């Protein structure tokens, strides 16, 4: 029986507005830390999300996980929540959390981890721009 | 003397928040016309802008236009105005103009046309996402 | 009133099997003309389709055409017909027509032209691979 | 002497037809499991393969492995076998094996592992589409 | 008989060193005009070349031109001449011609125009970087 | 307190000329080992560099590291040194070191490691072309 592990990836995207702002700091400190990313009227991004699910092969399907099912999970639990939203104003997770790429990827991880069977390992890459991106978790 | 025309392209990008909203229409009509793009709290994009300048070769430089100079013009007159901004709130051009890709590309054209010598033809492509983009002007 | 023309683009993709084969020629000639693309058991591609619709701005929406509507038209009339299909066996248009990129793009043009109002101009780019693609129509 | 490990990557591509089908299951189950990917007439993809070879630096060449040699190995042993083929019908490895991305990447791994000296570690990434891809092996 | 015109594109690449330098100007003027691109020891690029051939459909093949043949022409007459070369030192065309993207694209046009039947129209796009590119000829 | 590790990536690029040549070997051996990459007049590339910095979240900023600061470090210490240069002639590190992608990535690692606080882990990916790239270090 084949018990070797394989990683399966699915790429999705969403568009959102945000501003970088730590509500526990004063405005001058926020301005100094985050510069033009602190614009009180927000700016935005086309986020690209790559979801990596690692597991062993299902003998019947030849899949680790059906990417159609994986895509549906991402759409239902992540994109419904974040796509075409203002992360600071519209998304409860960021009410008191600065929506940096680091914090966004950790929020998405918490959402997806609950939707995936424990036999799967999960790792995410989130592109804020083509040149700035983050990966979580890291061993 | 070489009088053949060549087109030179320079690609730049900016990040911005916006919402699609026609201020002369009521909220229900806006909601119906623009769906989730009408979110009152805004969403956002990584816009990619391709500027195409057509002209004849300068014999001395072997350039139609120095792309370093072209890049500086785009940065000074377009990116300074639009990057990390909320198009609806922060940019005067969109005070009474719905910031669709079509309207954004026409605004950028008006800005750049004034900065370029009349011997150059100008055409723009603006990517709102990898899958949605516009071109202006079209013969 | 603004009567300037703008082009709007929407990119979609489909996956299909095909073989290059002209049914009016004998097997040896087909083999010589099309080489490994003539494999009787088929091979396949991830086709990328870029649909360019040119028109004037609608004053109310700020759109030439709503890309959501354009995307739905492409999905309903083109992708339903071609995606995850064997072009030679499953698609009536190619019963007696060799499914080269040139012929595929002309078939898609005929399909989409009927679905778009006459006030729109239509042009298509079809990528068979990242390195081989076609454009139709050309003035 | 430098004994640090470096990974070298080479990207190649091939085009193939396939259908997802487990010959040990009945047609209704196959249809239910694989949907339109089960089309009996096949569909196809432009597969992108990234081969990652890890080893220590050769002092004379400054290479871990000459990517020209690596490319030749991939072309001779993988692309010759899979390019412009019907994976289900033309490739012996998939006679009784469902050609999912997971199974294809494991077959390619077995082929390449035999051609590479044991001092090299090998890892593969296989893109079936831009949005669906797999990696093997995973620790 | 189908006499509609279709454009067929083939993308190829080559790597080369160059420096921007007009031999008819003194060193100070060259330095001022071309900045770091004037480095006397050269720098280099991965050039991407897109060759667009426009013509009518050949009824027998369903091709405007076989992209395999087009690719062979580009490899034989352009890549053999420019790939892994120093444009200023190794390529006769640039002995007295500054190898700007504009001049390179015009040189390639002259080379390819002679190799293509007169029934084909030819247009080229040359990428010097992802952000700087040129197109020739332009109507 | 959140002590989970996250990786942050920043992508930068530079253009350079080089030739593959081991000064301790004779010309015939160099020619045989490196083929057209040994051209005495050099060739060149658009190098893409991806810098991966791993660490724990800074509670105040929500950053592992500010990518603006990371970008400035890369520009000051790597791009200033390598961009628009001849690696063999202009860069001291390669005076006696063959500028293969493997050696370049190890040189860049040494440069950046000194500029980054010890609490950060560092890993680099260097693209010489879209199809040839290297990663360092590897566990």
Coordinates of N, CA, C and O in Angstrom, one line a residue, chain B residues 6-10 51-59 61-74 112-113 115-117 119-122, chain E residues 20 33-34 100-102 128 132-134:
Chain B
X6 N 8.1 53.3 -34.2 CA 8.3 52.2 -33.3 C 7.5 52.5 -32.0 O 7.4 53.7 -31.6
X7 N 6.9 51.5 -31.4 CA 6.2 51.7 -30.1 C 7.1 51.2 -29.0 O 7.7 50.1 -29.0
X8 N 7.2 52.0 -27.9 CA 7.9 51.7 -26.7 C 6.9 51.5 -25.6 O 6.1 52.4 -25.4
X9 N 7.1 50.5 -24.8 CA 6.2 50.2 -23.6 C 6.9 50.3 -22.3 O 8.0 49.8 -22.2
X10 N 6.2 50.8 -21.3 CA 6.7 50.8 -19.9 C 5.6 50.4 -19.0 O 4.5 50.9 -19.1
X51 N 2.1 51.6 -20.5 CA 2.0 52.9 -21.3 C 2.8 52.6 -22.6 O 4.0 52.2 -22.5
X52 N 2.1 52.9 -23.7 CA 2.7 52.6 -25.0 C 2.9 54.0 -25.7 O 1.9 54.7 -25.9
X53 N 4.1 54.3 -26.0 CA 4.5 55.6 -26.7 C 5.0 55.3 -28.0 O 6.0 54.5 -28.1
X54 N 4.4 55.8 -29.1 CA 4.8 55.6 -30.4 C 5.5 56.8 -31.1 O 4.9 57.9 -30.9
X55 N 6.6 56.6 -31.7 CA 7.2 57.7 -32.4 C 8.3 57.2 -33.3 O 8.5 56.0 -33.5
X56 N 9.1 58.2 -33.8 CA 10.2 57.8 -34.7 C 11.5 57.8 -33.8 O 11.6 58.4 -32.8
X57 N 12.5 57.1 -34.4 CA 13.8 56.9 -33.7 C 14.5 58.2 -33.6 O 14.7 59.0 -34.6
X58 N 15.1 58.5 -32.4 CA 16.0 59.6 -32.3 C 17.4 59.0 -32.7 O 17.9 58.1 -32.1
X59 N 18.0 59.7 -33.7 CA 19.2 59.1 -34.3 C 20.4 59.1 -33.2 O 21.2 58.2 -33.3
X61 N 20.3 58.9 -29.8 CA 20.2 57.9 -28.7 C 19.8 56.5 -29.1 O 20.1 55.5 -28.4
X62 N 19.2 56.4 -30.3 CA 18.7 55.0 -30.6 C 17.4 54.7 -29.9 O 17.0 53.6 -29.8
X63 N 16.8 55.7 -29.2 CA 15.6 55.6 -28.5 C 14.5 56.3 -29.2 O 14.7 57.3 -29.9
X64 N 13.2 55.8 -29.0 CA 12.0 56.6 -29.3 C 11.9 57.6 -28.2 O 11.7 58.8 -28.3
X65 N 11.9 57.0 -27.0 CA 11.9 57.8 -25.7 C 12.7 57.0 -24.7 O 12.6 55.7 -24.7
X66 N 13.4 57.6 -23.8 CA 14.1 56.9 -22.8 C 13.1 56.4 -21.8 O 12.4 57.2 -21.2
X67 N 13.1 55.1 -21.6 CA 12.1 54.5 -20.7 C 12.3 54.9 -19.2 O 11.4 54.9 -18.4
X68 N 13.5 55.3 -18.9 CA 13.8 55.9 -17.6 C 13.0 57.2 -17.4 O 12.4 57.4 -16.4
X69 N 13.0 58.0 -18.4 CA 12.3 59.3 -18.4 C 10.8 59.0 -18.4 O 10.0 59.6 -17.6
X70 N 10.4 58.1 -19.2 CA 8.9 57.7 -19.3 C 8.5 57.2 -17.9 O 7.4 57.6 -17.4
X71 N 9.3 56.4 -17.3 CA 8.9 55.8 -16.0 C 8.8 57.0 -15.0 O 7.9 57.0 -14.1
X72 N 9.7 57.9 -15.0 CA 9.7 59.0 -14.1 C 8.4 59.9 -14.3 O 7.8 60.3 -13.3
X73 N 8.0 60.1 -15.5 CA 6.8 60.8 -15.8 C 5.6 60.1 -15.2 O 4.7 60.7 -14.6
X74 N 5.5 58.8 -15.4 CA 4.4 58.0 -14.9 C 4.4 58.0 -13.4 O 3.3 58.2 -12.8
X112 N -1.4 61.8 -18.7 CA -0.1 61.6 -19.4 C 0.0 62.3 -20.7 O 1.1 62.8 -21.1
X113 N -1.2 62.5 -21.4 CA -1.2 63.2 -22.7 C -0.5 64.6 -22.6 O 0.2 65.0 -23.5
X115 N 1.7 65.5 -20.5 CA 3.1 65.5 -20.1 C 4.0 65.0 -21.3 O 5.2 65.0 -21.2
X116 N 3.4 64.6 -22.4 CA 4.2 64.0 -23.5 C 4.2 65.0 -24.7 O 3.1 65.5 -25.0
X117 N 5.3 65.1 -25.3 CA 5.4 65.9 -26.5 C 4.4 65.4 -27.6 O 4.1 64.2 -27.7
X119 N 4.7 65.0 -30.6 CA 5.2 64.1 -31.6 C 5.0 62.6 -31.2 O 5.1 61.7 -32.1
X120 N 4.6 62.3 -30.0 CA 4.4 61.0 -29.6 C 2.9 60.6 -29.6 O 2.0 61.4 -29.1
X121 N 2.6 59.4 -30.1 CA 1.2 58.9 -29.9 C 1.2 58.1 -28.6 O 2.2 57.5 -28.2
X122 N 0.0 58.0 -27.9 CA -0.1 57.4 -26.6 C -1.2 56.4 -26.6 O -2.3 56.7 -27.1
Chain E
X20 N 24.8 50.3 -23.9 CA 24.3 51.3 -24.8 C 25.4 52.3 -25.0 O 25.9 52.9 -24.0
X33 N 23.9 60.3 -21.5 CA 22.7 59.8 -22.1 C 22.2 58.4 -21.6 O 21.0 58.2 -21.5
X34 N 23.2 57.5 -21.3 CA 22.8 56.1 -21.0 C 23.0 55.7 -19.6 O 22.7 54.5 -19.3
X100 N 20.1 49.5 -28.6 CA 18.9 49.7 -27.8 C 17.8 48.7 -28.3 O 18.0 48.1 -29.3
X101 N 16.8 48.5 -27.5 CA 15.7 47.6 -27.8 C 15.1 48.0 -29.2 O 14.8 47.2 -30.0
X102 N 15.0 49.3 -29.4 CA 14.5 49.8 -30.7 C 15.4 49.3 -31.9 O 14.8 48.9 -32.9
X128 N 12.9 43.6 -23.3 CA 14.2 43.7 -22.8 C 14.2 43.3 -21.3 O 15.1 42.6 -20.8
X132 N 10.1 46.8 -19.7 CA 10.5 47.6 -20.9 C 10.4 46.7 -22.2 O 11.1 45.7 -22.3
X133 N 9.6 47.2 -23.1 CA 9.5 46.4 -24.4 C 9.2 47.3 -25.5 O 8.7 48.5 -25.3
X134 N 9.4 46.8 -26.7 CA 9.1 47.6 -28.0 C 8.4 46.8 -29.0 O 8.4 45.5 -29.0

